[in-house]
Coordinates of C-alpha atoms in Angstrom, one line a residue:
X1 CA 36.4 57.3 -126.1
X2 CA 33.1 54.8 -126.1
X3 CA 34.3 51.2 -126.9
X4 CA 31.8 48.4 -128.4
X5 CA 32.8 45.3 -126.8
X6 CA 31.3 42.0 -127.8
X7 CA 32.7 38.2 -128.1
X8 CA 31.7 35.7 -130.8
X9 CA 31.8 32.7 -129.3
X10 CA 31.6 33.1 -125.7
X11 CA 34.4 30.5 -124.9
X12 CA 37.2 32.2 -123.4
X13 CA 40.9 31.0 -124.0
X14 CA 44.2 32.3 -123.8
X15 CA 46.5 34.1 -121.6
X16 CA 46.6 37.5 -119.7
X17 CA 49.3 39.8 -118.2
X18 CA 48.6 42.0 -115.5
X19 CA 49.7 45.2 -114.7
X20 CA 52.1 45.4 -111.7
X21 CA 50.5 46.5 -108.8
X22 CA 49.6 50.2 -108.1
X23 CA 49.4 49.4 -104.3
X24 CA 52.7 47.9 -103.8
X25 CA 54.2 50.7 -106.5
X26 CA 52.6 53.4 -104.8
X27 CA 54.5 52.6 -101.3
X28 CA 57.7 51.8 -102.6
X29 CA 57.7 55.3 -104.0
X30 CA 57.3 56.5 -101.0
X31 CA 59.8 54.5 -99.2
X32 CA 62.8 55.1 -101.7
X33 CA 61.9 59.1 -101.4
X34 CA 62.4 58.4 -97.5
X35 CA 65.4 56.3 -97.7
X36 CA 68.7 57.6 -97.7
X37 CA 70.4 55.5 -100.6
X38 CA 68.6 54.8 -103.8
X39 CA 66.9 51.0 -105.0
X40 CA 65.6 49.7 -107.8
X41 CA 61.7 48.9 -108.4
X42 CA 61.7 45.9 -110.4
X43 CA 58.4 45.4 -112.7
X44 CA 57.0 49.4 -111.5
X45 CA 53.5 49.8 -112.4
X46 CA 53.0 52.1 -115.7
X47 CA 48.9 53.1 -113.6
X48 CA 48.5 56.6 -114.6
X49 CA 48.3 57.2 -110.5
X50 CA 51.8 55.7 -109.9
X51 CA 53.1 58.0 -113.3
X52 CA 51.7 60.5 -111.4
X53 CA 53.7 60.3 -108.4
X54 CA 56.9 59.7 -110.0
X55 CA 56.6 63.0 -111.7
X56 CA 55.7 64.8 -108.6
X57 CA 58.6 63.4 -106.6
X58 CA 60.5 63.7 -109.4
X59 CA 59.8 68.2 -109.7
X60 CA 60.2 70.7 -106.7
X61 CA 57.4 72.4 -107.6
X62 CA 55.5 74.4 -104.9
X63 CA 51.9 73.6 -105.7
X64 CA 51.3 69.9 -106.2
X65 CA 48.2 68.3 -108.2
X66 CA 47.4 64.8 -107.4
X67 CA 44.6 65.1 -110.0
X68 CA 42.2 62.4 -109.0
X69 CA 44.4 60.2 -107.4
X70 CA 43.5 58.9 -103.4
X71 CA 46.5 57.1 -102.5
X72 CA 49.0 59.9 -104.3
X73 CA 47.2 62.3 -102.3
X74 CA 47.0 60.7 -99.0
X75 CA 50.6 59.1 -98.9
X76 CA 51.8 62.8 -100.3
X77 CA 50.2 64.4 -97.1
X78 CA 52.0 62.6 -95.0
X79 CA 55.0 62.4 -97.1
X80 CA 55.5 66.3 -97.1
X81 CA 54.9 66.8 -93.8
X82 CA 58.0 65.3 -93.2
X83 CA 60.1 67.1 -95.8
X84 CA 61.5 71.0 -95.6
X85 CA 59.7 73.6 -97.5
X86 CA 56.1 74.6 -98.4
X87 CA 53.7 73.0 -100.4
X88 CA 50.2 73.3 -101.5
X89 CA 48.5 70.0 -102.0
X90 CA 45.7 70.1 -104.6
X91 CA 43.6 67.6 -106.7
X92 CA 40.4 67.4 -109.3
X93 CA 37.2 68.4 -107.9
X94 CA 36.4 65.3 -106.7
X95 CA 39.4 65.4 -104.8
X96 CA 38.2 68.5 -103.2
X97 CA 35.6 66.4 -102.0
X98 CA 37.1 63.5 -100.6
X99 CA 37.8 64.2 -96.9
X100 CA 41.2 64.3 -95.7
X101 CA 40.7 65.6 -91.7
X102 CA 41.4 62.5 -90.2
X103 CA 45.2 62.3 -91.5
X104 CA 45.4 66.0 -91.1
X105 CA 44.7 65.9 -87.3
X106 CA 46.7 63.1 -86.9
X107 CA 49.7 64.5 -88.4
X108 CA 49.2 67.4 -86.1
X109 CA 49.5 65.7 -83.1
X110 CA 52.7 64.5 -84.5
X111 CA 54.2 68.4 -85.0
X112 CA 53.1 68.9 -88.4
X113 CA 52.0 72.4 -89.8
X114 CA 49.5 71.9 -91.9
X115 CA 46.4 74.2 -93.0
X116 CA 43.2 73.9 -95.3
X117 CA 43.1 76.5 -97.8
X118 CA 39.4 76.3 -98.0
X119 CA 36.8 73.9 -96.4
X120 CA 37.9 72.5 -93.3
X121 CA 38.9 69.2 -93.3
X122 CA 38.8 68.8 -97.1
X123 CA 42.0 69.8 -99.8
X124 CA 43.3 71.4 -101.1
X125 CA 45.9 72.0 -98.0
X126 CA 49.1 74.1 -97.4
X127 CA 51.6 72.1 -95.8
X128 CA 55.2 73.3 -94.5
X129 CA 57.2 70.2 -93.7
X130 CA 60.0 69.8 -91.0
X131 CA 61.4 67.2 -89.4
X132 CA 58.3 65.5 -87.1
X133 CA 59.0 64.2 -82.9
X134 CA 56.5 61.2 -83.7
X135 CA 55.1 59.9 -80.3
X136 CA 51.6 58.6 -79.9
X137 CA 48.7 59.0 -81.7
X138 CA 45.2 57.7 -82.0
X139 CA 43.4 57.7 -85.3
X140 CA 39.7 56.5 -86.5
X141 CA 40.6 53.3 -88.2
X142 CA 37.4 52.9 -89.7
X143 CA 37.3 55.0 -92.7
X144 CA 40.3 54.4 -95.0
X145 CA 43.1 52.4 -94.6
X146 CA 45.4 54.8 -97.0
X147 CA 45.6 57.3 -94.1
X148 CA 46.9 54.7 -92.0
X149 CA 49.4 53.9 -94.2
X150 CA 50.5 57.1 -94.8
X151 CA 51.7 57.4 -91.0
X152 CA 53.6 54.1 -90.8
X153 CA 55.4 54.7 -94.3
X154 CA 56.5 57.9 -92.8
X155 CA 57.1 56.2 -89.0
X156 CA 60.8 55.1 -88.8
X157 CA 62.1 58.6 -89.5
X158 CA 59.8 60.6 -87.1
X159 CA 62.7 61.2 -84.1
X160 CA 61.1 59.0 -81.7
X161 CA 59.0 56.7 -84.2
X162 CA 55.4 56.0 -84.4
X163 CA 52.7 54.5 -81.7
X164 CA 49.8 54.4 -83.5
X165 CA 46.3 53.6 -81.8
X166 CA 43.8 52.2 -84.0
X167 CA 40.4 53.0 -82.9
X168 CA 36.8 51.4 -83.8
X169 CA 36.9 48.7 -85.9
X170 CA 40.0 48.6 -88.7
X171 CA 38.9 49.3 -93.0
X172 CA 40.8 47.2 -95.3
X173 CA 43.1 45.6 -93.1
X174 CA 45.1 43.9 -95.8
X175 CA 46.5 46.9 -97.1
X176 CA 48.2 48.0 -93.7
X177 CA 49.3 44.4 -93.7
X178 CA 50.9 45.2 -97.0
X179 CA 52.3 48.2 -95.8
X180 CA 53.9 46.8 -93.1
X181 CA 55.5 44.0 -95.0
X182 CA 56.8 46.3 -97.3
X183 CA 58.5 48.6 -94.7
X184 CA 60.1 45.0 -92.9
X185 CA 61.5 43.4 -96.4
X186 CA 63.1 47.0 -96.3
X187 CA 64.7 46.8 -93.3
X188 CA 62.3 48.2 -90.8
X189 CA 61.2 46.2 -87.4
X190 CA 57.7 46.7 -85.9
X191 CA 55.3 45.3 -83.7
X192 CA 51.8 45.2 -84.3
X193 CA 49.5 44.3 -80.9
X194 CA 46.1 44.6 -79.9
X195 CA 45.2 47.6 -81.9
X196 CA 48.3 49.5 -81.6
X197 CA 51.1 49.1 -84.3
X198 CA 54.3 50.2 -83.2
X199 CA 57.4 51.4 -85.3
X200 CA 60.8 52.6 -83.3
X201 CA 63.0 55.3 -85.4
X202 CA 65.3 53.6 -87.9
X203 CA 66.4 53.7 -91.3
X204 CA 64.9 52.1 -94.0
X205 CA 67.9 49.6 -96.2
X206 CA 68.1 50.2 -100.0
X207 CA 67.3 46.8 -101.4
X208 CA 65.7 46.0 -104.7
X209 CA 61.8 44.7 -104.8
X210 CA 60.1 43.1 -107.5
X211 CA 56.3 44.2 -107.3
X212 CA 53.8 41.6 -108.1
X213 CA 50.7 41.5 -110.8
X214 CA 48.3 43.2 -109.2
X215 CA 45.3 40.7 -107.9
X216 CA 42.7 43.3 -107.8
X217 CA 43.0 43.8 -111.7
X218 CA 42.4 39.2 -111.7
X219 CA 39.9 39.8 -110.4
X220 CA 37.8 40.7 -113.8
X221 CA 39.2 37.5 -115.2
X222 CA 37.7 35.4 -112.6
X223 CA 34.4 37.1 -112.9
X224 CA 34.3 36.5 -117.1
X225 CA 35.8 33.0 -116.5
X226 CA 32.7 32.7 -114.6
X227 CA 30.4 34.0 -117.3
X228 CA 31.8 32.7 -120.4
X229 CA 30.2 29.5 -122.1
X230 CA 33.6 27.9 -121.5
X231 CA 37.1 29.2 -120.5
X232 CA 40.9 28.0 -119.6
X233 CA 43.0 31.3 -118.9
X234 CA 46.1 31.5 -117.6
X235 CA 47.0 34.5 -116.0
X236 CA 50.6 35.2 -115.6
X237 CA 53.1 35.6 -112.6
X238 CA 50.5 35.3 -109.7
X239 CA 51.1 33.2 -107.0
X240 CA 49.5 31.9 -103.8
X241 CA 52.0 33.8 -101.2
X242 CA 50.9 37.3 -102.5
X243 CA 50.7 40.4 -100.0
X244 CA 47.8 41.8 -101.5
X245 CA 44.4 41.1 -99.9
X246 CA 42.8 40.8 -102.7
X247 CA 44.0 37.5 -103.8
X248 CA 40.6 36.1 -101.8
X249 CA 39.4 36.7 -105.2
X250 CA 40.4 33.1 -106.0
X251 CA 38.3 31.3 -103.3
X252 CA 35.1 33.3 -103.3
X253 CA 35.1 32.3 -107.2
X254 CA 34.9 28.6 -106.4
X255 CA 31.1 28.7 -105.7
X256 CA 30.9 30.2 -109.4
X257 CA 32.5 27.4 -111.0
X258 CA 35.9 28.9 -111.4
X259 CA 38.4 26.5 -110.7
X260 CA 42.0 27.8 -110.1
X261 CA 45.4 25.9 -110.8
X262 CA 48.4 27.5 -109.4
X263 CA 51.4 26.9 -112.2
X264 CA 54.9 28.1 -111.5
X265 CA 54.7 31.0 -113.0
X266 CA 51.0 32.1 -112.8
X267 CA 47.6 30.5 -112.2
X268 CA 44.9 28.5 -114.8
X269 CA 41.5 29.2 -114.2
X270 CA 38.8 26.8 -115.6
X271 CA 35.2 27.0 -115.6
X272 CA 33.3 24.0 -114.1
X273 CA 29.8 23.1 -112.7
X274 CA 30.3 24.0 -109.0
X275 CA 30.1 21.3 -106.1
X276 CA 28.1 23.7 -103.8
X277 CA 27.0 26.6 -106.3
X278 CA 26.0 29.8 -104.3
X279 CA 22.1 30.1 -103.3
X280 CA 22.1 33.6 -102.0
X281 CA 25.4 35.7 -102.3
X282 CA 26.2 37.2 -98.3
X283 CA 29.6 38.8 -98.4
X284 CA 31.3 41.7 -95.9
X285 CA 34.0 43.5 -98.3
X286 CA 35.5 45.5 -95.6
X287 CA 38.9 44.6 -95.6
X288 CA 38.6 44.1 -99.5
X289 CA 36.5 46.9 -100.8
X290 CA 38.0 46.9 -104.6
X291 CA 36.5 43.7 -105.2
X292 CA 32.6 44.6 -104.7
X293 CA 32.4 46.2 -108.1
X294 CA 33.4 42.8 -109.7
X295 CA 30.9 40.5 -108.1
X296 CA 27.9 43.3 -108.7
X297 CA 27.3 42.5 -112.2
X298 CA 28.2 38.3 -112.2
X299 CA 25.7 38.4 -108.6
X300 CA 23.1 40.3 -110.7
X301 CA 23.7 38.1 -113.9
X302 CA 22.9 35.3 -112.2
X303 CA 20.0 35.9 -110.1
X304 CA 21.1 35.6 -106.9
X305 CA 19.8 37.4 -104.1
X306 CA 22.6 39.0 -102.2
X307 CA 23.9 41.5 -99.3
X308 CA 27.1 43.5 -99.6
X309 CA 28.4 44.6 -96.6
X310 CA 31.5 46.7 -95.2
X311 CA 31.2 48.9 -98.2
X312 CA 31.0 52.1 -96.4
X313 CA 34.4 53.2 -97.8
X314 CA 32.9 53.1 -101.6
X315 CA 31.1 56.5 -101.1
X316 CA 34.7 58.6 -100.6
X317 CA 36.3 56.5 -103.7
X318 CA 36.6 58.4 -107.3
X319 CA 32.8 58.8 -107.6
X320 CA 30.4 57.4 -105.4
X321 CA 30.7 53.8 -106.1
X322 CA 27.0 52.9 -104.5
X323 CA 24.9 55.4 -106.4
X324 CA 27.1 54.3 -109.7
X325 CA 26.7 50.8 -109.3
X326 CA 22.9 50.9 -108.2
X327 CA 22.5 53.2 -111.4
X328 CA 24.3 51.5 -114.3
X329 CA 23.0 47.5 -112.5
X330 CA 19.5 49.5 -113.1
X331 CA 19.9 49.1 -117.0
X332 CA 19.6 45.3 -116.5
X333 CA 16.6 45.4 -114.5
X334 CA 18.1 44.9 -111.3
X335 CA 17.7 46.4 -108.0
X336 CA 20.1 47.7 -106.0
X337 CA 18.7 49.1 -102.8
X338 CA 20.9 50.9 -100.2
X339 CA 20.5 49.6 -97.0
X340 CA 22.7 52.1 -94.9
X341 CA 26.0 53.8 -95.1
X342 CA 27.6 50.3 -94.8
X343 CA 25.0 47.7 -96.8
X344 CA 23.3 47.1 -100.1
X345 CA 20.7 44.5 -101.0
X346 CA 21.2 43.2 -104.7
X347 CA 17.0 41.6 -105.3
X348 CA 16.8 38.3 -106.8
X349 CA 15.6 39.6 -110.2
X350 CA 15.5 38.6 -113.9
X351 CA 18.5 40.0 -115.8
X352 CA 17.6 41.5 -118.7
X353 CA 20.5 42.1 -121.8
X354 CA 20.3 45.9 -122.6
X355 CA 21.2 48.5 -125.5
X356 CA 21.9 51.4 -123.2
X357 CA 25.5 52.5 -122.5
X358 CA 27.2 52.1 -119.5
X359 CA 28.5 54.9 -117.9
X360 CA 32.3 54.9 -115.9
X361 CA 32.0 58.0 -113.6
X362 CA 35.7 58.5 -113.9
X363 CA 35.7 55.6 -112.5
X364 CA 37.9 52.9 -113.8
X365 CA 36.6 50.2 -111.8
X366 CA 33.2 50.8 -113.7
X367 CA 34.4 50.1 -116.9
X368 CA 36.8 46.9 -116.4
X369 CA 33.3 45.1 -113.6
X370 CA 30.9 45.8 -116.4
X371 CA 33.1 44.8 -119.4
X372 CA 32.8 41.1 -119.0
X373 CA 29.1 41.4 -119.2
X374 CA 29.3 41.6 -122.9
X375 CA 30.0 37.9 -122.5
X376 CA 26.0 37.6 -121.7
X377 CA 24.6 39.7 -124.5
X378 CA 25.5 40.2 -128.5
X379 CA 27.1 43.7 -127.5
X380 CA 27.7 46.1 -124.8
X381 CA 28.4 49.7 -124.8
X382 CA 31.2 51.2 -122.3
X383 CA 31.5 54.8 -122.0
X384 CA 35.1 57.2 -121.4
X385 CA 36.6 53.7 -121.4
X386 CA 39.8 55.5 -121.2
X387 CA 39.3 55.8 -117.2
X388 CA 41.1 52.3 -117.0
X389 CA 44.2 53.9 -117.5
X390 CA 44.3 54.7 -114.0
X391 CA 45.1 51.0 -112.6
X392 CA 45.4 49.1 -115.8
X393 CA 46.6 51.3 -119.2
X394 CA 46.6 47.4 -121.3
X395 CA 42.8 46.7 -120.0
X396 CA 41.4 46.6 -123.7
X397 CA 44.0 45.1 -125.3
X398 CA 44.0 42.3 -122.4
X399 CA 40.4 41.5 -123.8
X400 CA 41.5 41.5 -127.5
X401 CA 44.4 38.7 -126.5
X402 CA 41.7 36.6 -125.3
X403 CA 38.8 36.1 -128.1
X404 CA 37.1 40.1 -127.5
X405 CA 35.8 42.3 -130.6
X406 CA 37.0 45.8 -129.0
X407 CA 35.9 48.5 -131.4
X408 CA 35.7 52.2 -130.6
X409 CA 32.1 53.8 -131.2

């Protein structure tokens, strides 16, 4: 499906619900498979990923196809590891290609029995689950923070728990932060020093959660706050005590004008003239990631010469996110030039409206960063715009609510 998305006026008004988050979904999935009495997810996320899991923990079937989910696949590895019986852990070819060694080894160590069934390090993988020891383990905390997470959702029913040693410097920080908080409003006591988290055997308590809007799906309606002629949104049921990293969002928006109100029961965002507007966007997205795709195109829109660091882990994501982004920012006459593995270098160029499509990659993040550009130009073109039902199934109709022409093409 190829959508047509344009706006009028270009003064943006109205109100916006979120979808629950995926992140927070994803591990309280996990956590009521692990704990031994049943609870209720209040406000679960409808993502196609977290429908995903609930129908695999929901079958006892033998061969298991996360499809093109990362978390699902990651948190499953771990997961099953745990559980008695045999499974073979598949996923789309992009899966295939996503590496997975580093949570394979370190489940090892633990006692697990787990084999690749064709390249090494890489699914899909055959894994025959028992009950794990646990002890000590050291793991490379520098390439996803999902693997990490995977271990200490699994930690307080290894027999002897979890000491887990962090090594080189940590990737997305926030979302081990959110794992953790998960696991102690559940019941479960840890401590966290230096760089070694550490998580005694207990059981987790069966207590209901309600699962907040998910901040990294705002984050698009901050960036076309910022690009609309005017706009006064209020987004519903966010709030400033969130667990999700990605609520920086709301101060690295300032310098773009957005000014946010926090209400009881959600936020306002109004667009003003900035008091110190950027000159030259610098940002390290290491321990927020998600977010670079939605300053790429505001960044570019504006002219601004920038550096994007920390966003090494955008490479192993559902497509390449580097190569995508410096492709489809191409079509506005902008540069994006690759410094290394962990940098890019946005030039300070004009931005040019264009007539050519833009591309997703299966990549829902694609579609929902580039969307708000049609803000700056009569139309724009957005290609498979169905990928957004992996995070945010309402995306569309989100924009509709709020002054968008959405037409399919």
């Amino acid at each position: 499906m190829n959508l047509k998305i344009s706006h009028p006026t270009k003064f943006l008004f109205g109100k916006v619900d979120l979808p629950p988050s995926k992140s927070i979904t994803n591990r309280l999935l996990i956590i009521q498979q692990l704990c031994d009495q049943s609870f209720e997810i209040i406000n679960r996320s409808n993502a196609k990923d977290t429908e995903l899991l609930v129908d695999i923990l929901a079958s006892d079937r033998n061969v298991v196809d996360a499809e093109d989910a990362g978390t699902t696949f990651r948190f499953l590895t771990a997961f099953y590891a745990t559980q008695e019986g045999e499974k073979i852990l598949t996923g789309s070819a992009r899966m295939k290609e996503r590496p997975i060694k580093v949570l394979v080894d370190a489940l090892r160590e633990l006692g697990a029995d787990i084999s690749y069934m064709d390249q090494e390090g890489y699914p899909p993988i055959a894994i025959r689950g028992k009950q794990l020891r646990g002890g000590e383990v050291k793991i490379d905390g520098s390439i996803s923070s999902q693997y990490i997470s995977a271990l200490l959702l699994i930690a307080p029913r290894l027999e002897i728990g979890l000491s887990l040693h962090l090594k080189g410097k940590i990737a997305s920080k926030p979302y081990i932060r959110m794992s953790l908080e998960l696991m102690k409003r559940m019941g479960i006591s840890y401590l966290w020093k230096d760089n070694v988290i550490t998580v005694p055997s207990q059981k987790y308590k069966p207590l209901s959660v309600i699962v907040e809007p998910d901040w990294s799906a705002a984050s698009y309606f901050f960036q076309m706050a910022a690009l609309a002629s005017s706009s006064e949104l209020t987004i519903n049921g966010l709030n400033k005590e969130s667990i999700q990293g990605d609520s920086i969002v709301s101060s690295l928006f300032e310098q773009f004008g957005v000014k946010v109100s926090y209400l009881k029961k959600g936020i306002k965002l109004r667009k003003e003239i900035p008091d110190n507007p950027y000159q030259q966007f610098d940002y390290n997205f290491y321990e927020c990631p998600d977010l670079a795709q939605t300053f790429v195109p505001i960044v570019a829109q504006q002219g601004l010469p920038a550096i994007f660091s920390g966003i090494q882990s955008l490479r192993i994501k559902e497509t390449d996110r580097v190569e995508a982004l410096k492709n489809e920012i191409a079509k506005f006459g902008i540069d994006l030039l690759p410094f290394d593995d962990e940098s890019f270098e946005l030039k300070a160029q004009e931005y040019k409206p264009t007539t050519k499509p833009i591309e997703t990659y299966n990549d829902h993040r694609m579609a929902m960063a580039f969307a708000g550009l049609a803000l700056k130009q009569d139309e724009l073109i957005i290609k498979d715009a169905e990928v957004v039902k992996k995070s945010f199934p309402s995306f569309w109709d989100a924009l509709d609510k709020i002054g968008f022409k959405v037409e399919e093409v």
